[in-house]
Amino acid sequence: MTAVHLVILGRQGSGKGTQAARLVELYRPIHVSTGDMLRAAVAAGTELGLQARALIDAGDLVGDDLINGIVSERLAQPDVAENGFLLDGYPRTPDQAAAMEVFLVEAGTPLDAAVNLDVPVDEVTARMLARGRADDTEEAIRRRLALYESETAPLLAWFADRGLLDVVDGLGDVDVVFGRLADVIDGRMSVADAS
Ligand code: AMP
């Protein structure tokens, strides 16, 4: 199977985590989730974890240089060259997108697509309050959503300008949403195979 090179975008609470796990099962890319990497570092008590912990708890973003460093290191591993990747939670700011563009050129692995799982703000707020994760206080949720609109939403235009953006309706049954995602990815891959 051809390796896929994907970004999944979506507000926190859009079902991105669930859908990313299913995409990994189907297409077998390396799942590069910056949120998971940071939570693992916090749990392990590493230097990175110590730096990131307060920012994560407040719903703030960890600094671009730190995040770009951990992602570029991960993308340089041989398993990524072989299996492709699914970037999840990254890029989250215009500076991260610019850095990503450079790593991908260096690695010789251009993106196939950036898929935005589109779920309205009211719906994601209700879902996050219901899931009750440690960093899901009302204040932190508000902060994360505000940062999404100011920092991450502009990336949709950035990807669209490069012809890479696909928007998928994230409302509805999990299997139905997954089918929509797989359809747009299969469409991208068949174009890539034919060229
Ligand atoms: P997530 O699981 O993607 O919602 O990430 C959880 C938290 O980790 C976020 O609220 C941020 O504090 C931090 N984080 C994850 N990815 C990034 C990123 N690309 N840039 C900055 N901070 C991030």
PDB file of C-alpha atoms and ligand atoms in Angstrom:
ATOM      1  CA  MET A   1       0.000   0.000   0.000  1.00  0.00           C
ATOM      2  CA  THR A   2       1.224   3.508  -0.788  1.00  0.00           C
ATOM      3  CA  ALA A   3       2.330   5.436   2.319  1.00  0.00           C
ATOM      4  CA  VAL A   4       0.054   8.363   3.178  1.00  0.00           C
ATOM      5  CA  HIS A   5       1.293  11.766   4.367  1.00  0.00           C
ATOM      6  CA  LEU A   6      -1.544  13.520   6.113  1.00  0.00           C
ATOM      7  CA  VAL A   7      -2.440  16.287   8.506  1.00  0.00           C
ATOM      8  CA  ILE A   8      -5.700  16.059  10.436  1.00  0.00           C
ATOM      9  CA  LEU A   9      -7.112  19.367  11.647  1.00  0.00           C
ATOM     10  CA  GLY A  10     -10.122  20.073  13.778  1.00  0.00           C
ATOM     11  CA  ARG A  11     -11.181  21.885  16.891  1.00  0.00           C
ATOM     12  CA  GLN A  12     -10.505  20.136  20.160  1.00  0.00           C
ATOM     13  CA  GLY A  13     -13.524  17.928  20.776  1.00  0.00           C
ATOM     14  CA  SER A  14     -14.257  17.431  17.070  1.00  0.00           C
ATOM     15  CA  GLY A  15     -13.667  13.669  17.318  1.00  0.00           C
ATOM     16  CA  LYS A  16     -10.230  14.087  15.780  1.00  0.00           C
ATOM     17  CA  GLY A  17      -8.598  11.665  18.242  1.00  0.00           C
ATOM     18  CA  THR A  18     -11.100   8.890  17.544  1.00  0.00           C
ATOM     19  CA  GLN A  19     -10.952   9.370  13.787  1.00  0.00           C
ATOM     20  CA  ALA A  20      -7.148   9.622  13.810  1.00  0.00           C
ATOM     21  CA  ALA A  21      -6.912   6.245  15.565  1.00  0.00           C
ATOM     22  CA  ARG A  22      -9.138   4.695  12.892  1.00  0.00           C
ATOM     23  CA  LEU A  23      -7.171   6.301  10.070  1.00  0.00           C
ATOM     24  CA  VAL A  24      -4.014   4.797  11.576  1.00  0.00           C
ATOM     25  CA  GLU A  25      -5.645   1.335  11.553  1.00  0.00           C
ATOM     26  CA  LEU A  26      -6.701   1.652   7.926  1.00  0.00           C
ATOM     27  CA  TYR A  27      -3.727   3.388   6.276  1.00  0.00           C
ATOM     28  CA  ARG A  28      -0.978   2.398   8.760  1.00  0.00           C
ATOM     29  CA  PRO A  29       0.906   5.708   8.888  1.00  0.00           C
ATOM     30  CA  ILE A  30       2.997   6.648  11.936  1.00  0.00           C
ATOM     31  CA  HIS A  31       0.668   8.622  14.226  1.00  0.00           C
ATOM     32  CA  VAL A  32       2.468  11.806  15.248  1.00  0.00           C
ATOM     33  CA  SER A  33       0.226  13.390  17.899  1.00  0.00           C
ATOM     34  CA  THR A  34       1.918  16.307  19.630  1.00  0.00           C
ATOM     35  CA  GLY A  35      -0.709  16.247  22.428  1.00  0.00           C
ATOM     36  CA  ASP A  36       0.056  12.544  23.102  1.00  0.00           C
ATOM     37  CA  MET A  37       3.813  13.183  22.973  1.00  0.00           C
ATOM     38  CA  LEU A  38       3.496  16.057  25.445  1.00  0.00           C
ATOM     39  CA  ARG A  39       1.206  14.107  27.805  1.00  0.00           C
ATOM     40  CA  ALA A  40       3.682  11.197  27.744  1.00  0.00           C
ATOM     41  CA  ALA A  41       6.512  13.612  28.603  1.00  0.00           C
ATOM     42  CA  VAL A  42       4.469  15.044  31.484  1.00  0.00           C
ATOM     43  CA  ALA A  43       3.678  11.540  32.787  1.00  0.00           C
ATOM     44  CA  ALA A  44       7.349  10.530  32.553  1.00  0.00           C
ATOM     45  CA  GLY A  45       8.482  13.721  34.305  1.00  0.00           C
ATOM     46  CA  THR A  46      11.040  14.596  31.605  1.00  0.00           C
ATOM     47  CA  GLU A  47      12.483  18.088  31.138  1.00  0.00           C
ATOM     48  CA  LEU A  48      10.075  18.637  28.239  1.00  0.00           C
ATOM     49  CA  GLY A  49       7.184  17.493  30.420  1.00  0.00           C
ATOM     50  CA  LEU A  50       8.137  19.880  33.196  1.00  0.00           C
ATOM     51  CA  GLN A  51       8.234  22.759  30.713  1.00  0.00           C
ATOM     52  CA  ALA A  52       4.939  21.812  29.089  1.00  0.00           C
ATOM     53  CA  ARG A  53       2.796  20.913  32.078  1.00  0.00           C
ATOM     54  CA  ALA A  54       1.570  24.323  33.229  1.00  0.00           C
ATOM     55  CA  LEU A  55       0.918  25.427  29.643  1.00  0.00           C
ATOM     56  CA  ILE A  56      -1.151  22.321  28.891  1.00  0.00           C
ATOM     57  CA  ASP A  57      -3.156  22.677  32.103  1.00  0.00           C
ATOM     58  CA  ALA A  58      -3.958  26.304  31.269  1.00  0.00           C
ATOM     59  CA  GLY A  59      -4.952  25.406  27.690  1.00  0.00           C
ATOM     60  CA  ASP A  60      -2.086  27.532  26.366  1.00  0.00           C
ATOM     61  CA  LEU A  61       0.132  26.539  23.493  1.00  0.00           C
ATOM     62  CA  VAL A  62       3.603  25.162  24.081  1.00  0.00           C
ATOM     63  CA  GLY A  63       6.281  27.253  22.302  1.00  0.00           C
ATOM     64  CA  ASP A  64       6.761  26.784  18.561  1.00  0.00           C
ATOM     65  CA  ASP A  65      10.498  26.034  18.795  1.00  0.00           C
ATOM     66  CA  LEU A  66       9.963  23.252  21.317  1.00  0.00           C
ATOM     67  CA  ILE A  67       7.144  21.675  19.310  1.00  0.00           C
ATOM     68  CA  ASN A  68       8.940  22.051  15.970  1.00  0.00           C
ATOM     69  CA  GLY A  69      11.960  20.334  17.536  1.00  0.00           C
ATOM     70  CA  ILE A  70      10.045  17.277  18.739  1.00  0.00           C
ATOM     71  CA  VAL A  71       8.114  16.916  15.478  1.00  0.00           C
ATOM     72  CA  SER A  72      11.168  17.281  13.231  1.00  0.00           C
ATOM     73  CA  GLU A  73      13.007  14.654  15.293  1.00  0.00           C
ATOM     74  CA  ARG A  74      10.098  12.247  14.994  1.00  0.00           C
ATOM     75  CA  LEU A  75       9.632  12.805  11.259  1.00  0.00           C
ATOM     76  CA  ALA A  76      13.328  12.087  10.666  1.00  0.00           C
ATOM     77  CA  GLN A  77      12.973   8.491  11.968  1.00  0.00           C
ATOM     78  CA  PRO A  78      13.193   5.679   9.380  1.00  0.00           C
ATOM     79  CA  ASP A  79       9.741   4.245  10.245  1.00  0.00           C
ATOM     80  CA  VAL A  80       8.184   7.489   9.010  1.00  0.00           C
ATOM     81  CA  ALA A  81      10.051   7.310   5.682  1.00  0.00           C
ATOM     82  CA  GLU A  82       8.704   3.797   5.245  1.00  0.00           C
ATOM     83  CA  ASN A  83       5.127   4.110   6.525  1.00  0.00           C
ATOM     84  CA  GLY A  84       4.226   7.771   6.044  1.00  0.00           C
ATOM     85  CA  PHE A  85       2.645   9.862   8.797  1.00  0.00           C
ATOM     86  CA  LEU A  86      -0.530  11.283  10.222  1.00  0.00           C
ATOM     87  CA  LEU A  87       0.169  14.615  11.905  1.00  0.00           C
ATOM     88  CA  ASP A  88      -2.417  15.212  14.632  1.00  0.00           C
ATOM     89  CA  GLY A  89      -2.431  18.433  16.673  1.00  0.00           C
ATOM     90  CA  TYR A  90       0.360  19.855  14.507  1.00  0.00           C
ATOM     91  CA  PRO A  91       0.799  22.329  12.892  1.00  0.00           C
ATOM     92  CA  ARG A  92      -1.191  24.616  15.201  1.00  0.00           C
ATOM     93  CA  THR A  93       0.254  28.041  14.323  1.00  0.00           C
ATOM     94  CA  PRO A  94       1.456  29.695  11.105  1.00  0.00           C
ATOM     95  CA  ASP A  95       5.085  29.403  12.326  1.00  0.00           C
ATOM     96  CA  GLN A  96       4.625  25.672  12.858  1.00  0.00           C
ATOM     97  CA  ALA A  97       3.196  25.321   9.349  1.00  0.00           C
ATOM     98  CA  ALA A  98       6.194  27.139   7.871  1.00  0.00           C
ATOM     99  CA  ALA A  99       8.580  24.912   9.855  1.00  0.00           C
ATOM    100  CA  MET A 100       6.685  21.789   8.779  1.00  0.00           C
ATOM    101  CA  GLU A 101       6.984  22.793   5.140  1.00  0.00           C
ATOM    102  CA  VAL A 102      10.776  22.874   5.518  1.00  0.00           C
ATOM    103  CA  PHE A 103      10.993  19.472   7.322  1.00  0.00           C
ATOM    104  CA  LEU A 104       8.861  17.831   4.673  1.00  0.00           C
ATOM    105  CA  VAL A 105      10.971  19.152   1.834  1.00  0.00           C
ATOM    106  CA  GLU A 106      14.100  17.937   3.674  1.00  0.00           C
ATOM    107  CA  ALA A 107      12.540  14.524   4.232  1.00  0.00           C
ATOM    108  CA  GLY A 108      11.332  14.310   0.615  1.00  0.00           C
ATOM    109  CA  THR A 109       7.804  13.471   1.822  1.00  0.00           C
ATOM    110  CA  PRO A 110       5.323  16.068   0.552  1.00  0.00           C
ATOM    111  CA  LEU A 111       1.861  16.149   2.105  1.00  0.00           C
ATOM    112  CA  ASP A 112      -0.958  14.363   0.330  1.00  0.00           C
ATOM    113  CA  ALA A 113      -3.689  16.307   2.129  1.00  0.00           C
ATOM    114  CA  ALA A 114      -4.749  18.267   5.195  1.00  0.00           C
ATOM    115  CA  VAL A 115      -8.197  17.133   6.268  1.00  0.00           C
ATOM    116  CA  ASN A 116     -10.283  19.422   8.443  1.00  0.00           C
ATOM    117  CA  LEU A 117     -12.861  17.657  10.565  1.00  0.00           C
ATOM    118  CA  ASP A 118     -15.455  20.368  10.756  1.00  0.00           C
ATOM    119  CA  VAL A 119     -17.620  20.552  13.908  1.00  0.00           C
ATOM    120  CA  PRO A 120     -19.188  23.833  15.139  1.00  0.00           C
ATOM    121  CA  VAL A 121     -17.948  25.519  18.332  1.00  0.00           C
ATOM    122  CA  ASP A 122     -21.149  24.921  20.357  1.00  0.00           C
ATOM    123  CA  GLU A 123     -21.054  21.228  19.666  1.00  0.00           C
ATOM    124  CA  VAL A 124     -17.346  20.775  20.564  1.00  0.00           C
ATOM    125  CA  THR A 125     -17.787  22.738  23.805  1.00  0.00           C
ATOM    126  CA  ALA A 126     -20.628  20.455  24.904  1.00  0.00           C
ATOM    127  CA  ARG A 127     -18.608  17.344  23.972  1.00  0.00           C
ATOM    128  CA  MET A 128     -15.493  18.481  25.879  1.00  0.00           C
ATOM    129  CA  LEU A 129     -17.424  19.299  29.023  1.00  0.00           C
ATOM    130  CA  ALA A 130     -18.950  15.826  28.852  1.00  0.00           C
ATOM    131  CA  ARG A 131     -15.615  13.946  28.479  1.00  0.00           C
ATOM    132  CA  GLY A 132     -14.091  15.408  31.674  1.00  0.00           C
ATOM    133  CA  ARG A 133     -10.342  15.133  30.910  1.00  0.00           C
ATOM    134  CA  ALA A 134      -8.012  16.701  33.535  1.00  0.00           C
ATOM    135  CA  ASP A 135      -7.296  19.710  31.289  1.00  0.00           C
ATOM    136  CA  ASP A 136     -10.993  20.082  30.331  1.00  0.00           C
ATOM    137  CA  THR A 137     -11.962  22.791  32.816  1.00  0.00           C
ATOM    138  CA  GLU A 138     -14.360  25.373  31.398  1.00  0.00           C
ATOM    139  CA  GLU A 139     -11.660  28.026  31.471  1.00  0.00           C
ATOM    140  CA  ALA A 140      -9.096  25.841  29.675  1.00  0.00           C
ATOM    141  CA  ILE A 141     -11.671  24.809  27.060  1.00  0.00           C
ATOM    142  CA  ARG A 142     -12.499  28.442  26.356  1.00  0.00           C
ATOM    143  CA  ARG A 143      -8.817  29.276  26.087  1.00  0.00           C
ATOM    144  CA  ARG A 144      -8.073  26.375  23.715  1.00  0.00           C
ATOM    145  CA  LEU A 145     -11.009  27.235  21.462  1.00  0.00           C
ATOM    146  CA  ALA A 146     -10.028  30.917  21.357  1.00  0.00           C
ATOM    147  CA  LEU A 147      -6.468  29.931  20.425  1.00  0.00           C
ATOM    148  CA  TYR A 148      -7.825  27.598  17.775  1.00  0.00           C
ATOM    149  CA  GLU A 149      -9.733  30.430  16.137  1.00  0.00           C
ATOM    150  CA  SER A 150      -6.846  32.908  16.323  1.00  0.00           C
ATOM    151  CA  GLU A 151      -3.838  30.643  15.636  1.00  0.00           C
ATOM    152  CA  THR A 152      -5.001  27.461  13.954  1.00  0.00           C
ATOM    153  CA  ALA A 153      -8.044  28.430  11.856  1.00  0.00           C
ATOM    154  CA  PRO A 154      -5.835  30.648   9.611  1.00  0.00           C
ATOM    155  CA  LEU A 155      -3.988  27.473   8.642  1.00  0.00           C
ATOM    156  CA  LEU A 156      -7.072  26.328   6.748  1.00  0.00           C
ATOM    157  CA  ALA A 157      -6.430  29.094   4.207  1.00  0.00           C
ATOM    158  CA  TRP A 158      -2.714  28.247   4.238  1.00  0.00           C
ATOM    159  CA  PHE A 159      -3.428  24.634   3.249  1.00  0.00           C
ATOM    160  CA  ALA A 160      -6.150  25.672   0.797  1.00  0.00           C
ATOM    161  CA  ASP A 161      -3.689  28.015  -0.972  1.00  0.00           C
ATOM    162  CA  ARG A 162      -1.440  25.007  -1.522  1.00  0.00           C
ATOM    163  CA  GLY A 163      -4.285  22.898  -2.900  1.00  0.00           C
ATOM    164  CA  LEU A 164      -4.070  20.528   0.072  1.00  0.00           C
ATOM    165  CA  LEU A 165      -7.221  21.241   2.104  1.00  0.00           C
ATOM    166  CA  ASP A 166     -10.182  18.876   2.290  1.00  0.00           C
ATOM    167  CA  VAL A 167     -13.083  19.771   4.585  1.00  0.00           C
ATOM    168  CA  VAL A 168     -15.086  16.886   6.013  1.00  0.00           C
ATOM    169  CA  ASP A 169     -18.348  17.303   7.908  1.00  0.00           C
ATOM    170  CA  GLY A 170     -17.601  15.930  11.390  1.00  0.00           C
ATOM    171  CA  LEU A 171     -21.208  15.791  12.554  1.00  0.00           C
ATOM    172  CA  GLY A 172     -22.956  12.468  12.657  1.00  0.00           C
ATOM    173  CA  ASP A 173     -22.276   8.845  13.377  1.00  0.00           C
ATOM    174  CA  VAL A 174     -18.596   7.944  13.920  1.00  0.00           C
ATOM    175  CA  ASP A 175     -18.644   5.351  11.115  1.00  0.00           C
ATOM    176  CA  VAL A 176     -20.291   7.743   8.687  1.00  0.00           C
ATOM    177  CA  VAL A 177     -17.742  10.472   9.470  1.00  0.00           C
ATOM    178  CA  PHE A 178     -14.940   7.936   9.031  1.00  0.00           C
ATOM    179  CA  GLY A 179     -16.350   6.962   5.633  1.00  0.00           C
ATOM    180  CA  ARG A 180     -16.248  10.613   4.551  1.00  0.00           C
ATOM    181  CA  LEU A 181     -12.626  10.916   5.649  1.00  0.00           C
ATOM    182  CA  ALA A 182     -11.568   7.719   3.894  1.00  0.00           C
ATOM    183  CA  ASP A 183     -13.303   8.858   0.692  1.00  0.00           C
ATOM    184  CA  VAL A 184     -11.388  12.125   0.490  1.00  0.00           C
ATOM    185  CA  ILE A 185      -8.083  10.433   1.353  1.00  0.00           C
ATOM    186  CA  ASP A 186      -8.648   7.657  -1.192  1.00  0.00           C
ATOM    187  CA  GLY A 187      -9.440  10.360  -3.748  1.00  0.00           C
ATOM    188  CA  ARG A 188      -6.136  12.108  -3.022  1.00  0.00           C
ATOM    189  CA  MET A 189      -4.183   8.848  -3.132  1.00  0.00           C
ATOM    190  CA  SER A 190      -5.664   7.757  -6.451  1.00  0.00           C
ATOM    191  CA  VAL A 191      -4.681  11.103  -7.974  1.00  0.00           C
ATOM    192  CA  ALA A 192      -1.154  10.660  -6.530  1.00  0.00           C
ATOM    193  CA  ASP A 193      -0.916   7.089  -7.901  1.00  0.00           C
ATOM    194  CA  ALA A 194      -2.009   8.162 -11.352  1.00  0.00           C
ATOM    195  CA  SER A 195       0.584  10.928 -11.652  1.00  0.00           C
TER     196      SER A 195
HETATM  197  P1  AMP B   1      -4.205  18.153  22.135  1.00  0.00           P
HETATM  198  O1  AMP B   1      -4.277  16.777  22.698  1.00  0.00           O
HETATM  199  O2  AMP B   1      -3.756  18.173  20.695  1.00  0.00           O
HETATM  200  O3  AMP B   1      -5.452  18.947  22.360  1.00  0.00           O
HETATM  201  O4  AMP B   1      -3.038  18.908  22.936  1.00  0.00           O
HETATM  202  C1  AMP B   1      -3.116  19.105  24.332  1.00  0.00           C
HETATM  203  C2  AMP B   1      -2.283  20.324  24.712  1.00  0.00           C
HETATM  204  O5  AMP B   1      -0.910  20.135  24.324  1.00  0.00           O
HETATM  205  C3  AMP B   1      -2.689  21.618  24.031  1.00  0.00           C
HETATM  206  O6  AMP B   1      -3.745  22.272  24.720  1.00  0.00           O
HETATM  207  C4  AMP B   1      -1.395  22.425  24.083  1.00  0.00           C
HETATM  208  O7  AMP B   1      -1.153  22.932  25.385  1.00  0.00           O
HETATM  209  C5  AMP B   1      -0.337  21.346  23.822  1.00  0.00           C
HETATM  210  N1  AMP B   1      -0.054  21.167  22.377  1.00  0.00           N
HETATM  211  C6  AMP B   1      -0.324  20.072  21.614  1.00  0.00           C
HETATM  212  N2  AMP B   1       0.070  20.246  20.350  1.00  0.00           N
HETATM  213  C7  AMP B   1       0.616  21.489  20.296  1.00  0.00           C
HETATM  214  C8  AMP B   1       1.202  22.267  19.245  1.00  0.00           C
HETATM  215  N3  AMP B   1       1.288  21.789  17.984  1.00  0.00           N
HETATM  216  N4  AMP B   1       1.635  23.512  19.559  1.00  0.00           N
HETATM  217  C9  AMP B   1       1.553  24.000  20.814  1.00  0.00           C
HETATM  218  N5  AMP B   1       1.009  23.329  21.844  1.00  0.00           N
HETATM  219  C10 AMP B   1       0.539  22.077  21.601  1.00  0.00           C
END
